[in-house]
CSV table of C-alpha atoms in Angstrom, one decimal:
chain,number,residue,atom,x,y,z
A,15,UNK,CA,44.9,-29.1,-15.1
A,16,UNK,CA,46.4,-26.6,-17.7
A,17,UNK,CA,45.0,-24.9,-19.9
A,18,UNK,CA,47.1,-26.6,-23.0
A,19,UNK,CA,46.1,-29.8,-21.6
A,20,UNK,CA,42.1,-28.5,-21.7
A,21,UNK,CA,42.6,-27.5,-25.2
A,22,UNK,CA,44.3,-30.8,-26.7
A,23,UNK,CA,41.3,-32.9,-25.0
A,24,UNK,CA,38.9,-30.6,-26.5
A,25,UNK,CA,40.3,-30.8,-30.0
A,26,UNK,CA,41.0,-34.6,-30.1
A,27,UNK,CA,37.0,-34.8,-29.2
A,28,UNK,CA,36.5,-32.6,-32.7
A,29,UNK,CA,38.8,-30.6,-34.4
A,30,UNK,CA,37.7,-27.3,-34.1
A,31,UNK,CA,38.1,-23.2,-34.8
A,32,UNK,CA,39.5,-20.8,-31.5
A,33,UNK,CA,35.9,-19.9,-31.3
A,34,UNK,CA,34.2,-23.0,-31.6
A,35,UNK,CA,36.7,-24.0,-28.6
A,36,UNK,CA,35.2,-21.2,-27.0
A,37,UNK,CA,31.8,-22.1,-26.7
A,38,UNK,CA,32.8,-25.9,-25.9
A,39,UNK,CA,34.3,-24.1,-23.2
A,40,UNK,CA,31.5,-22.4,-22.4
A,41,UNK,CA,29.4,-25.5,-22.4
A,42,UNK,CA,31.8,-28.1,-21.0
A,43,UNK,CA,35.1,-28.3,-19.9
A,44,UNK,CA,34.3,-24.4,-18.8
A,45,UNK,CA,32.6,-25.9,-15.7
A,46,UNK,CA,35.6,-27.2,-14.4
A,47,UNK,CA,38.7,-25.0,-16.3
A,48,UNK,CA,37.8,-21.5,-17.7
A,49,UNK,CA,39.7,-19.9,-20.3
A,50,UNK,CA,38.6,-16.6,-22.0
A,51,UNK,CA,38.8,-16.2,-25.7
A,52,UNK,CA,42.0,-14.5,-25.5
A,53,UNK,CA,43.7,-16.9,-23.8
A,54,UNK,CA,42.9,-19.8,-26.0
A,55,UNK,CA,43.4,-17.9,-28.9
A,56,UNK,CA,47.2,-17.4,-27.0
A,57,UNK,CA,47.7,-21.0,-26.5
A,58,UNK,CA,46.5,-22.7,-29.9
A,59,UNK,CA,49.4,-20.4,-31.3
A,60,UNK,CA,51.9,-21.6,-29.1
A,61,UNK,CA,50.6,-25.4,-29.4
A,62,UNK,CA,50.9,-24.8,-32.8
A,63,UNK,CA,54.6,-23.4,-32.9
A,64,UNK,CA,55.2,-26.7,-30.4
A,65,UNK,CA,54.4,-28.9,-32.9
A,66,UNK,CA,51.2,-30.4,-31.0
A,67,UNK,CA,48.5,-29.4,-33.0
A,68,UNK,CA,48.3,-27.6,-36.7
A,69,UNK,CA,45.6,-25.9,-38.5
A,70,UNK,CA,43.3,-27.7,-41.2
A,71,UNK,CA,44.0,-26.4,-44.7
A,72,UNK,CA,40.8,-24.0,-45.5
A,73,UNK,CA,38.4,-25.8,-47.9
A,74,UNK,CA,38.8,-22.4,-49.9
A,75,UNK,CA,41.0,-19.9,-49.1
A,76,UNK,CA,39.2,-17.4,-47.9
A,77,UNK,CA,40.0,-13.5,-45.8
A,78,UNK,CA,39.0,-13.7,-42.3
A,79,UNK,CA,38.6,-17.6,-42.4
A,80,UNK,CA,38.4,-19.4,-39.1
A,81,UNK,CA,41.3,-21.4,-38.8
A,82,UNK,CA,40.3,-25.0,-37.5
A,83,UNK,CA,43.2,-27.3,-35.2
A,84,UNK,CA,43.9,-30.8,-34.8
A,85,UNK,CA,45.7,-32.3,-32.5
A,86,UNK,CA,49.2,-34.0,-34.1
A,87,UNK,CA,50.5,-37.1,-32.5
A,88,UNK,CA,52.8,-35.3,-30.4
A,89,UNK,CA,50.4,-33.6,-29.0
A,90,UNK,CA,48.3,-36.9,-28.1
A,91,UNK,CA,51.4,-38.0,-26.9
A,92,UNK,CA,52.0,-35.0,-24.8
A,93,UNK,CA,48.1,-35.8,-23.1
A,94,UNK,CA,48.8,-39.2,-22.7
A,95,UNK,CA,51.9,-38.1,-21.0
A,96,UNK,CA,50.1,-35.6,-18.6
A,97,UNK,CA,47.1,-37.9,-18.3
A,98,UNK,CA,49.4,-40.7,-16.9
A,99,UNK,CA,51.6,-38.3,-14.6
A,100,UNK,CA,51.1,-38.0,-10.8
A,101,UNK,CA,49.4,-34.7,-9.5
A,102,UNK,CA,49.3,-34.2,-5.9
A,103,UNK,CA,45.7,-32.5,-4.9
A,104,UNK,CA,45.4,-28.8,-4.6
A,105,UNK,CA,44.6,-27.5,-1.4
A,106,UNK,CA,41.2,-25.1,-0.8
A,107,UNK,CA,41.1,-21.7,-0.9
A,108,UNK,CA,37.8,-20.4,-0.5
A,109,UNK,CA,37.3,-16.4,0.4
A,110,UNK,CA,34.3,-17.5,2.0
A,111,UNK,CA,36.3,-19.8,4.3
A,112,UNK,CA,37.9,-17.3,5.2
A,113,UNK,CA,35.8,-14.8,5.6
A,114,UNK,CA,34.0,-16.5,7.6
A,115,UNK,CA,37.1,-17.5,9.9
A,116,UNK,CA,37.9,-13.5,10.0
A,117,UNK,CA,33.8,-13.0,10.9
A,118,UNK,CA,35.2,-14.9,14.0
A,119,UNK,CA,36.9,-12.0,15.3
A,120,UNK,CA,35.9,-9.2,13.5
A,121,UNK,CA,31.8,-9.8,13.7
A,122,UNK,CA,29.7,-11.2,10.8
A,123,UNK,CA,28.1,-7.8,9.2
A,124,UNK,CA,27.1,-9.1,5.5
A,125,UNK,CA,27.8,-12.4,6.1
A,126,UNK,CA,24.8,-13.8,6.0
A,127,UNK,CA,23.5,-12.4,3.4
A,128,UNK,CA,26.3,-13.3,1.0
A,129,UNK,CA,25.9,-17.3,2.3
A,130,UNK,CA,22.0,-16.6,1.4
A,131,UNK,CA,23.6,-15.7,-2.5
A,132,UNK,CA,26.3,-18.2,-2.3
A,133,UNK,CA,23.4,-21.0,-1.7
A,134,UNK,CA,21.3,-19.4,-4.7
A,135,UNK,CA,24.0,-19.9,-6.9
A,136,UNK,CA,25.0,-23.5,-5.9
A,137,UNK,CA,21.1,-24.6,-5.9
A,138,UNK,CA,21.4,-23.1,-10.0
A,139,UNK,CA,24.6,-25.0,-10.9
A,140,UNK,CA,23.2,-27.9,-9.3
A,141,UNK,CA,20.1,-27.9,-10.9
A,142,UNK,CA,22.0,-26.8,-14.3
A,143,UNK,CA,24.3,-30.4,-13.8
A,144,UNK,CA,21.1,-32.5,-13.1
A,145,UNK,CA,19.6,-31.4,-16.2
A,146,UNK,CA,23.0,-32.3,-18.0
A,147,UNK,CA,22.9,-35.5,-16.7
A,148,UNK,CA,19.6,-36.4,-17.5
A,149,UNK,CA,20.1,-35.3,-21.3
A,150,UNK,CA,23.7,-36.6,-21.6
A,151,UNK,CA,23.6,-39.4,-19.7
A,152,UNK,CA,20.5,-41.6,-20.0
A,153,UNK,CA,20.6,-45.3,-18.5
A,154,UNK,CA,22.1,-47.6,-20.8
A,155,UNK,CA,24.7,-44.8,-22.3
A,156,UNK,CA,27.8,-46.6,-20.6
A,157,UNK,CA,30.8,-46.1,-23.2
A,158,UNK,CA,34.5,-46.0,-21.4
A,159,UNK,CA,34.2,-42.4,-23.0
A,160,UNK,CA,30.6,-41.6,-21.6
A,161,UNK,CA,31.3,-43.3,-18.6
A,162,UNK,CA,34.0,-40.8,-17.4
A,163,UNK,CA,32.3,-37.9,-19.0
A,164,UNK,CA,29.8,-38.8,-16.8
A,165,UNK,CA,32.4,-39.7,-14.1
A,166,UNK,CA,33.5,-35.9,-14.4
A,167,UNK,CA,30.0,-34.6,-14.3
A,168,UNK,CA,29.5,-36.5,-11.3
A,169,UNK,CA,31.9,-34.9,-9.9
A,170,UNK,CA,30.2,-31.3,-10.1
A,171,UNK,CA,27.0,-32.7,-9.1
A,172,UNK,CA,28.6,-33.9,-5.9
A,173,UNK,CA,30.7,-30.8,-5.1
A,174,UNK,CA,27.9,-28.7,-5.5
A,175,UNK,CA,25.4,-31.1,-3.4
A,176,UNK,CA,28.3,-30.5,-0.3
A,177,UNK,CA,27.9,-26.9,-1.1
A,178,UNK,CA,24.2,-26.2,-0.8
A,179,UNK,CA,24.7,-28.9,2.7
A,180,UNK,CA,27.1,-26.7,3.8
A,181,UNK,CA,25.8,-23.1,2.9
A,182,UNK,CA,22.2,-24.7,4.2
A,183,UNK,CA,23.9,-25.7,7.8
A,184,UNK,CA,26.2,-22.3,8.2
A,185,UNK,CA,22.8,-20.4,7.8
A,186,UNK,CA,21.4,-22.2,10.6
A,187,UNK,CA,24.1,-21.4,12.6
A,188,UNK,CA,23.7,-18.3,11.6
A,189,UNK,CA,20.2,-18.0,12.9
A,190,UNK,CA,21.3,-19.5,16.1
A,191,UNK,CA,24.6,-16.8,16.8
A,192,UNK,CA,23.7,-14.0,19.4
A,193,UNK,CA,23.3,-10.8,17.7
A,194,UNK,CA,21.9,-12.3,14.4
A,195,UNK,CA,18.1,-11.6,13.5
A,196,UNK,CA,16.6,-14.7,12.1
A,197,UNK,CA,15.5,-14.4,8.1
């Protein structure tokens, strides 16, 4: 995903300001594909010179205003376009993969403890996308549009649920390596 692509999506789901798009980040499409406020502030100007989007007039002109966007039909037609066009997946790259791979060799001093922090923060986001679900999904909410909201949600409640598997499994192992105290 790019971040152009993020940005149309989030402005044909409500024309907004650079830092109302922000905190949609920050709340949604963030979980998936950060951008920091610089950066989207970068892109809606060059969408804008593109032709794909274009700023609301201002109710009254006003200094300092925030400038809201909306999406032009070029630039729906440019997300259909990239919606609709093959992507082949991205290969993993995980440091911890790694590291763990070069703990191998080079013995596992800190290792543990960072899977130990790694796990914490999984068991939060997971928790954090359960809650989501059950406010923003309830049984019976089943719109084509809610339904792959929900699809993508779903998608970050199953990643993480591998993760804390995985972190919970590597930490037994852990405890069973020579040389390792047990926790």
């Amino acid at each position: 995903m790019s971040l152009p692509h993020a940005i149309l999506t989030a402005l044909l789901e409500k024309p907004s300001s650079g830092l109302e798009l922000t905190r949609r980040f920050d709340k949604s499409i963030g979980y998936f594909w950060s951008a920091t406020h610089q950066q989207i502030y970068r892109e809606l100007g060059k969408l804008e010179a593109d032709g794909l989007i274009r700023a609301l007039p201002a109710e009254q002109p006003a200094r300092g205003q925030r400038k809201s966007y909306e999406v032009l039909p070029a630039g729906r037609a440019e997300l259909a376009r990239w919606t609709a066009a093959s992507q082949e997946p991205k290969p993993l790259r995980d440091a911890l993969l790694l590291r763990l791979r070069a703990a191998a060799v080079v013995g596992t001093a800190g290792l543990e403890d960072d899977l130990r922090r790694h796990l914490q923060r999984h068991e939060r986001q997971l928790a954090e996308y359960r809650q989501i679900e059950e406010r923003d999904f309830p049984p019976g909410k089943d719109s084509p549009q809610n339904r792959l909201q929900h699809l993508v949600l779903r998608a970050g409640i199953d990643l993480e649920t591998f993760w804390t598997g995985w972190l919970r499994h590597a930490l037994e192992e852990f405890a069973e390596l020579p040389g390792t105290d047990p926790a």
